Amino acid sequence: MSDDIKSRVRVHSKLTTVSSRPVRSGKTHPFTALDHAMGLHSLHVVFYYKANIFNDFDLDPSRVSLSDALSLYPPVTGRITRNGDGNWEVKCNDAGVRVVKARVGATLDEWLRSADGMEEKDLTVREDMPEDPINWSPFRIQVNEFEGGGVAIGLSCTHMHADPTCATLLFKSWIDTHRGRAVAHPPVYSGSVLNARPDPNLKTNSAAYYSAKSAARAAPSVKMATATFKFSHAIIKQCLLGISETCPDATPFDLLAALFWTRVARLKAKAPGNDCGHSLSICTDFRKSSKENPLPLGYYGNAVYFSKLSLVVDEIDGFDLGRVVDEVHRHVSSIDEEEVRSGIDWLESRKGEGGRYGPAFRMYGPGLTCVSMEHMIGPIGPNGSVVGPLMYDTAFGEEAEPVHVSYHVGNVEGEGLIMVMPSPEVGVGRVVTVTLPGNELGELCEDHAILGLKPTMFLSGRGK
C-alpha cells in the first residue's frame, strides 16, 4: 500500500520453519534457462478460509505437517547462490522458510468486499531478491487472521523458483501431509523437455517472440490497479452456447480471454499515439505438451510458455465476440511441442562465455498478457464426476475449504495482466483477475459488455 494509507494488516511476529528431515550435505538445485528468464518476477498466492483453521500456529499440528511436507522440497528451504558458471542455483542447506504472522483489522467478508488488489498485497511478504541472497529466504508464508474468524495464508516466492502450478502443488502437499494423505503430486526435479537440444531450432515464432521480448524497452512507470471478477457456471455456459456455431469447442478461457482482450483494447485505443494494431501475449502451462516425454504435473520449476496472438484494432472492433473467441481458441490449440522446445532453445542460445545464462527480462509484458489456468481443473471421472480445481483441493479439514484463491505476479509492467482461473463452483464458472493502469481499470469495471455477464466483483476497492 502507499505510505499515506494506513494498512489494515499488522505483522506481529516472525519465525522460521525447517524440514523435519535433514537434507543430504552438499545437495544443490540448478535453475534452468527458463527459470533464469523469469528472474525479474515474483509470485504471490493467497488462500482464503472462513473457518478458524489454526488455534495457535506456533503450536498447531499444521506447523508440524508443514515441516514434514518441506522435507520433500529441499530447494524451498535452501538459499540461492551462484555456481561456478555464474548461474543461479539453490544450496539445499535447510535454512528454512520464513513464516510471518499478522492480524487484519476487518472481517473476512469486509475484506473481500472493500480491499483492492494493492491492499491484498499486504497479505503476502513482498521483497525483491537482494544482490547477495545467500541469507535470504526465497519462500515466505504469511498467516493472516481476520477479526471474527477466518484466515488468509499468503505464499510468496521468486518466479525463478516456481510457476503458479508449482507453487499451488507445494501448498497442496502441505495440505495432503496435514490430513494424513499421500502427497498427490510429489515434486519432480528434472525433465527432458527443459534440456538443451544438440540441434536447436531458432527459426520459429517462439524464438522470434522471446527475442523481441528480451529487447523491448522498459515501459514507463504507471500506477497499476487490480480487480477480480467472478463469473457463474450458468452465465459462462450460456455464453459458450451462444457462440457454439462460430467456435463449438471454445473453452471458458477462450471466451474470457477474448472478452477482456477486446474490452481492454477498446480502452487503449482511446489513448493518444496508439498504433493500428493490438496483440495479446498468452501464457499457458506446457507440462503435458510433450507426447513422448510429458512433464509430470508435479514438476518443480517453471513450465510456462508465452506466445503472441495479433489482430488489428479495427478487426477487434469489427469482429463479433465469437470470431475473437475462435481466434484465441485456434491459437491456443495450435501450440505444439516444437514451438515450446524452440523457445527453450533460444533461451539456451543466450549463454555467454563460460556457460552463463543471459539476463532475465520482462516475461509478463510489455504487452497485455493473459494467463490460462485451465490445466488445473481435473479430468472427468468414469462416473461423469469432475475433479475440482487443484487450488481448491486444499482444505485443512472437512469444514475448512478455501473460499477464494488469488494469484498475483510481481513486477508486471506495460499494458497489464489478465489471469483466468477456475472458480470454487463446480462447472465452467471462472474467476478473472485483471491488473491495468488505474484509469483504465476504473473504466473496465464499468464496461457494459463485462457487467452484462453479471460478475460478482470483489477485491476491487469498490465496496469501500
Short mmCIF file of C-alpha atoms in Angstrom, two decimals:
data_model
loop_
_atom_site.label_atom_id
_atom_site.label_comp_id
_atom_site.label_asym_id
_atom_site.label_seq_id
_atom_site.Cartn_x
_atom_site.Cartn_y
_atom_site.Cartn_z
CA MET A 1 0.00 0.00 0.00
CA SER A 2 1.08 3.60 -0.43
CA ASP A 3 2.65 5.29 2.57
CA ASP A 4 -0.27 7.70 3.03
CA ILE A 5 -2.83 4.92 3.50
CA LYS A 6 -2.86 3.04 6.79
CA SER A 7 -2.70 -0.70 6.28
CA ARG A 8 -5.28 -2.90 7.98
CA VAL A 9 -2.72 -5.73 8.12
CA ARG A 10 -0.40 -5.69 11.14
CA VAL A 11 2.53 -8.11 11.33
CA HIS A 12 3.14 -9.16 14.93
CA SER A 13 5.67 -11.99 14.83
CA LYS A 14 8.07 -13.94 12.63
CA LEU A 15 9.54 -17.41 12.82
CA THR A 16 11.35 -19.95 10.67
CA THR A 17 10.10 -23.42 9.78
CA VAL A 18 12.58 -26.07 8.66
CA SER A 19 12.01 -29.52 7.21
CA SER A 20 11.54 -32.41 9.63
CA ARG A 21 14.28 -34.45 7.93
CA PRO A 22 17.76 -33.06 7.25
CA VAL A 23 18.92 -32.52 3.68
CA ARG A 24 21.86 -34.51 2.33
CA SER A 25 25.05 -32.45 2.70
CA GLY A 26 26.21 -30.74 -0.49
CA LYS A 27 22.90 -31.08 -2.34
CA THR A 28 22.16 -28.31 -4.87
CA HIS A 29 19.32 -27.48 -7.24
CA PRO A 30 20.28 -25.74 -10.51
CA PHE A 31 17.87 -23.39 -12.23
CA THR A 32 17.01 -23.95 -15.91
CA ALA A 33 17.32 -21.41 -18.72
CA LEU A 34 13.58 -20.73 -18.40
CA ASP A 35 13.87 -20.29 -14.63
CA HIS A 36 16.62 -17.71 -15.16
CA ALA A 37 14.50 -15.83 -17.70
CA MET A 38 11.73 -15.43 -15.08
CA GLY A 39 14.12 -13.80 -12.61
CA LEU A 40 12.56 -10.31 -12.71
CA HIS A 41 9.23 -11.59 -11.41
CA SER A 42 7.88 -12.89 -8.12
CA LEU A 43 4.79 -14.99 -7.45
CA HIS A 44 2.17 -14.50 -4.72
CA VAL A 45 -0.75 -16.80 -3.90
CA VAL A 46 -3.37 -16.15 -1.19
CA PHE A 47 -5.67 -18.90 0.11
CA TYR A 48 -8.74 -17.59 1.99
CA TYR A 49 -10.53 -19.70 4.64
CA LYS A 50 -13.64 -18.74 6.58
CA ALA A 51 -13.01 -21.40 9.20
CA ASN A 52 -10.62 -20.93 12.12
CA ILE A 53 -8.11 -23.45 10.83
CA PHE A 54 -5.45 -22.66 13.48
CA ASN A 55 -5.80 -22.30 17.22
CA ASP A 56 -2.20 -21.16 17.52
CA PHE A 57 0.06 -21.69 14.51
CA ASP A 58 3.15 -21.90 16.75
CA LEU A 59 1.70 -24.98 18.48
CA ASP A 60 -0.77 -26.21 15.87
CA PRO A 61 -0.24 -29.61 14.20
CA SER A 62 -0.28 -27.74 10.89
CA ARG A 63 3.19 -26.39 11.62
CA VAL A 64 4.46 -29.94 12.17
CA SER A 65 2.85 -31.08 8.91
CA LEU A 66 4.43 -28.11 7.11
CA SER A 67 7.85 -29.30 8.29
CA ASP A 68 7.05 -32.81 7.07
CA ALA A 69 5.93 -31.52 3.66
CA LEU A 70 9.04 -29.34 3.33
CA SER A 71 11.15 -32.49 3.60
CA LEU A 72 10.03 -33.25 0.03
CA TYR A 73 11.20 -29.80 -1.16
CA PRO A 74 14.89 -29.18 -0.35
CA PRO A 75 15.06 -26.22 -2.82
CA VAL A 76 12.27 -24.46 -0.91
CA THR A 77 14.16 -24.44 2.38
CA GLY A 78 17.53 -23.69 0.76
CA ARG A 79 19.23 -20.44 -0.22
CA ILE A 80 20.12 -19.01 -3.64
CA THR A 81 23.75 -18.62 -4.67
CA ARG A 82 25.92 -18.52 -7.81
CA ASN A 83 27.61 -21.67 -9.10
CA GLY A 84 30.96 -21.92 -10.86
CA ASP A 85 29.46 -20.83 -14.21
CA GLY A 86 27.95 -17.73 -12.64
CA ASN A 87 24.42 -19.13 -12.86
CA TRP A 88 21.91 -19.16 -10.02
CA GLU A 89 21.33 -22.35 -8.09
CA VAL A 90 19.93 -23.34 -4.70
CA LYS A 91 22.23 -24.52 -1.96
CA CYS A 92 19.95 -27.01 -0.20
CA ASN A 93 21.13 -26.26 3.33
CA ASP A 94 17.73 -26.49 5.07
CA ALA A 95 17.93 -22.89 6.27
CA GLY A 96 14.13 -22.91 6.39
CA VAL A 97 11.11 -20.93 5.26
CA ARG A 98 10.25 -17.59 6.86
CA VAL A 99 6.76 -17.55 8.37
CA VAL A 100 5.12 -14.20 9.20
CA LYS A 101 2.05 -13.89 11.40
CA ALA A 102 -0.32 -10.95 11.07
CA ARG A 103 -3.74 -9.69 12.11
CA VAL A 104 -6.22 -7.98 9.79
CA GLY A 105 -8.40 -5.12 11.06
CA ALA A 106 -11.51 -6.35 9.25
CA THR A 107 -13.68 -9.43 8.97
CA LEU A 108 -13.06 -11.73 6.03
CA ASP A 109 -16.28 -10.68 4.31
CA GLU A 110 -15.48 -6.99 4.83
CA TRP A 111 -12.02 -7.54 3.41
CA LEU A 112 -13.18 -9.30 0.25
CA ARG A 113 -15.76 -6.57 -0.28
CA SER A 114 -13.65 -3.50 0.47
CA ALA A 115 -9.98 -4.32 -0.12
CA ASP A 116 -8.42 -3.72 -3.51
CA GLY A 117 -5.64 -5.56 -5.26
CA MET A 118 -2.98 -3.24 -3.88
CA GLU A 119 -4.15 -3.79 -0.30
CA GLU A 120 -4.33 -7.53 -0.85
CA LYS A 121 -0.55 -7.43 -1.36
CA ASP A 122 -0.26 -6.79 2.37
CA LEU A 123 -1.35 -10.41 2.95
CA THR A 124 1.91 -11.65 1.42
CA VAL A 125 5.56 -10.83 2.01
CA ARG A 126 6.83 -8.54 -0.76
CA GLU A 127 10.61 -8.49 -1.02
CA ASP A 128 12.75 -8.36 -4.14
CA MET A 129 15.67 -10.73 -4.16
CA PRO A 130 18.78 -8.93 -2.88
CA GLU A 131 22.03 -8.85 -4.85
CA ASP A 132 23.52 -11.38 -2.45
CA PRO A 133 20.63 -13.70 -1.46
CA ILE A 134 22.66 -16.32 0.44
CA ASN A 135 20.90 -15.47 3.74
CA TRP A 136 17.53 -14.57 2.19
CA SER A 137 14.51 -16.89 2.26
CA PRO A 138 13.16 -17.23 -1.31
CA PHE A 139 9.90 -18.72 0.02
CA ARG A 140 7.80 -16.92 2.61
CA ILE A 141 4.47 -17.76 4.21
CA GLN A 142 2.25 -15.17 5.87
CA VAL A 143 -0.60 -16.31 8.15
CA ASN A 144 -3.23 -13.55 8.41
CA GLU A 145 -6.04 -13.78 10.99
CA PHE A 146 -9.24 -11.78 10.40
CA GLU A 147 -11.50 -10.27 13.03
CA GLY A 148 -14.27 -12.65 14.00
CA GLY A 149 -12.52 -15.67 12.48
CA GLY A 150 -11.14 -16.62 9.12
CA VAL A 151 -7.59 -16.88 7.85
CA ALA A 152 -5.72 -15.95 4.68
CA ILE A 153 -2.45 -17.78 4.02
CA GLY A 154 -0.14 -15.94 1.66
CA LEU A 155 2.63 -17.83 -0.14
CA SER A 156 5.36 -15.79 -1.83
CA CYS A 157 8.39 -16.91 -3.82
CA THR A 158 10.72 -15.93 -6.60
CA HIS A 159 9.28 -16.81 -10.02
CA MET A 160 12.73 -18.23 -10.76
CA HIS A 161 11.84 -20.98 -8.28
CA ALA A 162 8.26 -21.75 -9.24
CA ASP A 163 5.35 -21.02 -11.56
CA PRO A 164 1.68 -20.91 -10.39
CA THR A 165 1.24 -24.68 -10.76
CA CYS A 166 4.39 -25.47 -8.82
CA ALA A 167 3.53 -23.04 -6.00
CA THR A 168 -0.02 -24.44 -5.76
CA LEU A 169 1.21 -28.03 -5.53
CA LEU A 170 3.69 -27.06 -2.81
CA PHE A 171 0.79 -25.74 -0.77
CA LYS A 172 -1.34 -28.78 -1.62
CA SER A 173 1.47 -31.09 -0.47
CA TRP A 174 1.26 -29.36 2.91
CA ILE A 175 -2.50 -30.00 2.99
CA ASP A 176 -2.12 -33.65 1.96
CA THR A 177 0.52 -34.18 4.65
CA HIS A 178 -1.60 -32.41 7.28
CA ARG A 179 -4.59 -34.63 6.52
CA GLY A 180 -2.55 -37.83 6.57
CA ARG A 181 -2.97 -38.45 2.84
CA ALA A 182 -0.37 -39.50 0.31
CA VAL A 183 1.02 -36.44 -1.48
CA ALA A 184 -0.93 -36.42 -4.74
CA HIS A 185 1.74 -34.79 -6.90
CA PRO A 186 5.18 -35.14 -5.29
CA PRO A 187 7.87 -32.84 -6.71
CA VAL A 188 9.94 -33.95 -9.69
CA TYR A 189 13.14 -32.02 -10.27
CA SER A 190 14.09 -32.76 -13.87
CA GLY A 191 12.51 -33.08 -17.29
CA SER A 192 14.00 -33.65 -20.74
CA VAL A 193 11.77 -31.02 -22.34
CA LEU A 194 13.70 -28.37 -20.36
CA ASN A 195 17.12 -29.54 -21.56
CA ALA A 196 19.21 -28.03 -24.35
CA ARG A 197 18.96 -29.92 -27.66
CA PRO A 198 22.01 -30.86 -29.74
CA ASP A 199 20.29 -29.41 -32.83
CA PRO A 200 18.43 -26.29 -31.66
CA ASN A 201 15.70 -24.77 -33.79
CA LEU A 202 15.81 -20.97 -33.66
CA LYS A 203 13.70 -20.30 -36.76
CA THR A 204 10.26 -20.31 -35.15
CA ASN A 205 7.68 -17.84 -33.90
CA SER A 206 8.70 -18.69 -30.33
CA ALA A 207 12.35 -17.78 -30.83
CA ALA A 208 11.41 -14.55 -32.59
CA TYR A 209 8.92 -13.59 -29.89
CA TYR A 210 11.26 -14.27 -26.99
CA SER A 211 13.99 -12.34 -28.76
CA ALA A 212 11.66 -9.35 -29.20
CA LYS A 213 10.62 -9.55 -25.55
CA SER A 214 14.20 -9.51 -24.36
CA ALA A 215 14.98 -6.43 -26.48
CA ALA A 216 11.86 -4.46 -25.54
CA ARG A 217 12.38 -1.18 -23.77
CA ALA A 218 11.19 -0.84 -20.20
CA ALA A 219 7.65 0.54 -20.04
CA PRO A 220 7.08 3.92 -18.38
CA SER A 221 6.26 3.60 -14.69
CA VAL A 222 2.48 3.71 -14.25
CA LYS A 223 0.41 3.14 -11.12
CA MET A 224 -1.38 -0.17 -11.61
CA ALA A 225 -4.63 -1.34 -10.03
CA THR A 226 -6.25 -4.76 -9.72
CA ALA A 227 -9.83 -6.07 -9.61
CA THR A 228 -11.33 -9.55 -9.51
CA PHE A 229 -14.46 -10.72 -11.37
CA LYS A 230 -16.25 -13.99 -10.60
CA PHE A 231 -18.47 -15.41 -13.37
CA SER A 232 -21.01 -18.12 -12.59
CA HIS A 233 -21.24 -21.54 -14.19
CA ALA A 234 -24.67 -20.69 -15.60
CA ILE A 235 -23.62 -17.47 -17.36
CA ILE A 236 -20.42 -18.95 -18.86
CA LYS A 237 -22.32 -21.99 -20.08
CA GLN A 238 -24.91 -19.71 -21.66
CA CYS A 239 -22.20 -17.66 -23.39
CA LEU A 240 -20.44 -20.75 -24.71
CA LEU A 241 -23.73 -21.99 -26.15
CA GLY A 242 -24.26 -18.58 -27.75
CA ILE A 243 -21.02 -18.82 -29.74
CA SER A 244 -21.17 -22.57 -30.40
CA GLU A 245 -21.85 -22.12 -34.12
CA THR A 246 -18.74 -19.98 -34.54
CA CYS A 247 -16.49 -21.91 -32.14
CA PRO A 248 -18.09 -25.15 -30.95
CA ASP A 249 -15.03 -26.26 -28.95
CA ALA A 250 -14.40 -22.98 -27.13
CA THR A 251 -13.20 -23.22 -23.54
CA PRO A 252 -14.06 -20.79 -20.75
CA PHE A 253 -10.52 -19.42 -21.13
CA ASP A 254 -11.04 -18.75 -24.84
CA LEU A 255 -14.26 -16.88 -24.08
CA LEU A 256 -12.96 -14.76 -21.20
CA ALA A 257 -9.56 -14.05 -22.79
CA ALA A 258 -11.36 -12.77 -25.90
CA LEU A 259 -13.87 -10.74 -23.88
CA PHE A 260 -11.33 -8.97 -21.70
CA TRP A 261 -8.85 -8.54 -24.55
CA THR A 262 -11.39 -6.79 -26.75
CA ARG A 263 -12.66 -4.57 -23.94
CA VAL A 264 -9.14 -3.58 -22.83
CA ALA A 265 -8.14 -2.98 -26.46
CA ARG A 266 -11.04 -0.54 -26.86
CA LEU A 267 -9.85 1.37 -23.81
CA LYS A 268 -6.26 1.51 -25.01
CA ALA A 269 -7.35 2.60 -28.50
CA LYS A 270 -8.56 5.86 -26.94
CA ALA A 271 -5.05 6.73 -25.79
CA PRO A 272 -3.11 9.21 -27.94
CA GLY A 273 -0.41 7.64 -30.07
CA ASN A 274 -1.93 4.16 -30.04
CA ASP A 275 -0.93 2.31 -33.19
CA CYS A 276 -3.31 0.47 -35.52
CA GLY A 277 -2.63 -2.96 -34.08
CA HIS A 278 -3.05 -4.85 -30.84
CA SER A 279 -1.62 -8.13 -29.60
CA LEU A 280 -2.15 -10.48 -26.72
CA SER A 281 0.60 -12.48 -25.04
CA ILE A 282 -0.91 -15.79 -23.95
CA CYS A 283 0.74 -17.73 -21.13
CA THR A 284 -0.01 -21.46 -20.94
CA ASP A 285 1.41 -24.40 -19.00
CA PHE A 286 3.32 -26.97 -21.07
CA ARG A 287 3.69 -29.83 -18.59
CA LYS A 288 1.58 -32.07 -20.81
CA SER A 289 2.64 -30.67 -24.20
CA SER A 290 5.16 -33.42 -24.96
CA LYS A 291 3.53 -36.57 -26.31
CA GLU A 292 6.61 -38.73 -25.83
CA ASN A 293 8.06 -37.30 -22.61
CA PRO A 294 5.44 -35.17 -20.84
CA LEU A 295 6.45 -33.44 -17.66
CA PRO A 296 4.58 -34.72 -14.61
CA LEU A 297 2.19 -32.25 -13.06
CA GLY A 298 4.46 -32.18 -10.01
CA TYR A 299 7.45 -30.86 -11.99
CA TYR A 300 9.22 -28.36 -9.75
CA GLY A 301 10.17 -25.16 -11.54
CA ASN A 302 8.81 -23.17 -14.47
CA ALA A 303 6.87 -24.82 -17.27
CA VAL A 304 5.13 -21.77 -18.73
CA TYR A 305 5.11 -20.80 -22.39
CA PHE A 306 4.41 -17.35 -23.82
CA SER A 307 3.05 -16.92 -27.34
CA LYS A 308 1.72 -13.96 -29.29
CA LEU A 309 -1.65 -13.54 -30.99
CA SER A 310 -2.19 -10.38 -33.05
CA LEU A 311 -5.27 -8.72 -34.52
CA VAL A 312 -5.57 -5.13 -35.68
CA VAL A 313 -7.81 -2.89 -33.59
CA ASP A 314 -10.23 -2.41 -36.48
CA GLU A 315 -10.71 -6.17 -36.55
CA ILE A 316 -11.29 -6.32 -32.81
CA ASP A 317 -13.89 -3.56 -33.07
CA GLY A 318 -15.47 -5.14 -36.14
CA PHE A 319 -15.47 -8.81 -35.10
CA ASP A 320 -18.28 -10.18 -33.05
CA LEU A 321 -17.12 -11.82 -29.83
CA GLY A 322 -17.48 -15.31 -31.30
CA ARG A 323 -14.92 -14.53 -34.01
CA VAL A 324 -12.34 -13.34 -31.49
CA VAL A 325 -13.05 -16.38 -29.28
CA ASP A 326 -12.37 -18.56 -32.32
CA GLU A 327 -9.06 -16.76 -32.98
CA VAL A 328 -7.97 -17.35 -29.37
CA HIS A 329 -9.09 -20.98 -29.47
CA ARG A 330 -7.28 -21.75 -32.72
CA HIS A 331 -4.13 -20.06 -31.45
CA VAL A 332 -4.03 -21.96 -28.14
CA SER A 333 -4.91 -25.24 -29.86
CA SER A 334 -2.08 -24.76 -32.37
CA ILE A 335 0.67 -24.52 -29.73
CA ASP A 336 2.82 -27.59 -30.25
CA GLU A 337 5.83 -29.17 -28.63
CA GLU A 338 8.26 -27.88 -31.25
CA GLU A 339 7.33 -24.26 -30.56
CA VAL A 340 7.78 -24.85 -26.83
CA ARG A 341 11.13 -26.59 -27.34
CA SER A 342 12.27 -23.84 -29.71
CA GLY A 343 11.61 -21.25 -27.02
CA ILE A 344 13.85 -23.24 -24.67
CA ASP A 345 16.45 -23.50 -27.47
CA TRP A 346 16.51 -19.71 -27.79
CA LEU A 347 16.90 -19.21 -24.05
CA GLU A 348 19.77 -21.72 -24.04
CA SER A 349 21.37 -19.97 -27.01
CA ARG A 350 21.84 -16.82 -24.90
CA LYS A 351 24.57 -18.48 -22.84
CA GLY A 352 27.72 -16.44 -22.82
CA GLU A 353 31.32 -17.40 -22.44
CA GLY A 354 31.74 -19.89 -19.64
CA GLY A 355 28.12 -21.05 -19.86
CA ARG A 356 26.45 -18.19 -18.03
CA TYR A 357 22.79 -17.65 -18.95
CA GLY A 358 21.61 -14.36 -20.41
CA PRO A 359 19.98 -11.78 -18.13
CA ALA A 360 16.35 -12.09 -17.09
CA PHE A 361 13.80 -9.97 -18.95
CA ARG A 362 10.16 -8.96 -18.63
CA MET A 363 8.26 -12.16 -19.47
CA TYR A 364 4.91 -10.72 -18.31
CA GLY A 365 4.93 -7.69 -20.56
CA PRO A 366 5.43 -5.23 -22.00
CA GLY A 367 2.28 -6.09 -23.98
CA LEU A 368 -1.01 -7.22 -22.47
CA THR A 369 -0.61 -10.74 -21.06
CA CYS A 370 -3.34 -13.30 -20.40
CA VAL A 371 -2.62 -16.37 -18.26
CA SER A 372 -4.59 -19.61 -18.61
CA MET A 373 -5.05 -21.89 -15.59
CA GLU A 374 -7.36 -24.34 -17.40
CA HIS A 375 -4.88 -27.20 -16.86
CA MET A 376 -5.51 -27.03 -13.10
CA ILE A 377 -9.03 -28.40 -13.46
CA GLY A 378 -9.11 -32.15 -13.01
CA PRO A 379 -10.33 -34.63 -15.63
CA ILE A 380 -13.82 -36.05 -15.84
CA GLY A 381 -14.05 -39.26 -13.83
CA PRO A 382 -15.55 -42.59 -15.03
CA ASN A 383 -18.90 -41.77 -13.44
CA GLY A 384 -19.05 -38.32 -15.03
CA SER A 385 -17.82 -36.50 -11.94
CA VAL A 386 -15.37 -33.65 -12.34
CA VAL A 387 -12.33 -33.47 -10.10
CA GLY A 388 -12.23 -30.00 -8.55
CA PRO A 389 -9.56 -27.41 -9.33
CA LEU A 390 -6.24 -28.14 -7.65
CA MET A 391 -6.11 -24.81 -5.82
CA TYR A 392 -9.44 -25.57 -4.13
CA ASP A 393 -8.44 -29.11 -3.15
CA THR A 394 -6.60 -27.50 -0.24
CA ALA A 395 -8.99 -27.94 2.69
CA PHE A 396 -7.37 -28.23 6.12
CA GLY A 397 -10.39 -30.31 7.20
CA GLU A 398 -13.89 -31.33 6.16
CA GLU A 399 -15.32 -27.91 7.00
CA ALA A 400 -12.25 -25.85 6.10
CA GLU A 401 -12.25 -25.44 2.33
CA PRO A 402 -10.82 -22.26 0.78
CA VAL A 403 -13.49 -19.80 -0.33
CA HIS A 404 -11.18 -17.95 -2.72
CA VAL A 405 -7.63 -18.22 -4.06
CA SER A 406 -5.81 -15.21 -5.51
CA TYR A 407 -2.75 -15.24 -7.78
CA HIS A 408 -0.52 -12.24 -8.43
CA VAL A 409 2.71 -11.80 -10.36
CA GLY A 410 5.19 -9.24 -9.08
CA ASN A 411 6.95 -6.62 -11.20
CA VAL A 412 4.43 -6.64 -14.03
CA GLU A 413 4.91 -3.64 -16.28
CA GLY A 414 3.45 -2.44 -19.54
CA GLU A 415 -0.12 -2.88 -20.73
CA GLY A 416 -1.33 -5.18 -17.98
CA LEU A 417 -2.11 -8.73 -16.90
CA ILE A 418 -5.27 -10.87 -17.09
CA MET A 419 -5.42 -14.16 -15.16
CA VAL A 420 -8.27 -16.58 -15.93
CA MET A 421 -8.63 -19.10 -13.12
CA PRO A 422 -11.03 -21.82 -12.01
CA SER A 423 -13.83 -20.96 -9.63
CA PRO A 424 -14.63 -22.87 -6.42
CA GLU A 425 -18.01 -23.51 -8.03
CA VAL A 426 -18.16 -26.86 -9.86
CA GLY A 427 -18.54 -26.41 -13.60
CA VAL A 428 -17.35 -23.81 -16.10
CA GLY A 429 -17.52 -20.79 -13.79
CA ARG A 430 -14.29 -18.80 -13.74
CA VAL A 431 -12.53 -16.06 -11.75
CA VAL A 432 -10.69 -13.34 -13.67
CA THR A 433 -8.15 -11.05 -12.01
CA VAL A 434 -7.15 -8.02 -14.05
CA THR A 435 -4.22 -5.66 -13.43
CA LEU A 436 -4.18 -2.48 -15.53
CA PRO A 437 -3.15 1.16 -15.24
CA GLY A 438 -5.52 2.65 -12.66
CA ASN A 439 -7.52 4.89 -15.01
CA GLU A 440 -8.11 2.01 -17.43
CA LEU A 441 -9.21 -0.40 -14.71
CA GLY A 442 -11.81 2.09 -13.46
CA GLU A 443 -13.36 2.21 -16.93
CA LEU A 444 -13.16 -1.57 -17.34
CA CYS A 445 -15.11 -2.07 -14.12
CA GLU A 446 -17.94 -0.04 -15.70
CA ASP A 447 -17.79 -1.81 -19.08
CA HIS A 448 -21.30 -2.80 -20.20
CA ALA A 449 -20.17 -5.96 -22.02
CA ILE A 450 -18.48 -7.32 -18.89
CA LEU A 451 -21.21 -6.20 -16.49
CA GLY A 452 -23.74 -7.82 -18.82
CA LEU A 453 -22.39 -11.19 -17.69
CA LYS A 454 -23.34 -10.28 -14.11
CA PRO A 455 -19.99 -10.93 -12.45
CA THR A 456 -19.50 -10.70 -8.72
CA MET A 457 -16.78 -8.12 -8.18
CA PHE A 458 -14.51 -8.24 -5.16
CA LEU A 459 -11.02 -7.22 -4.10
CA SER A 460 -11.55 -4.14 -6.25
CA GLY A 461 -11.99 -1.50 -3.54
CA ARG A 462 -15.50 -0.78 -4.80
CA GLY A 463 -17.10 -1.85 -1.53
CA LYS A 464 -15.46 0.93 0.47
#
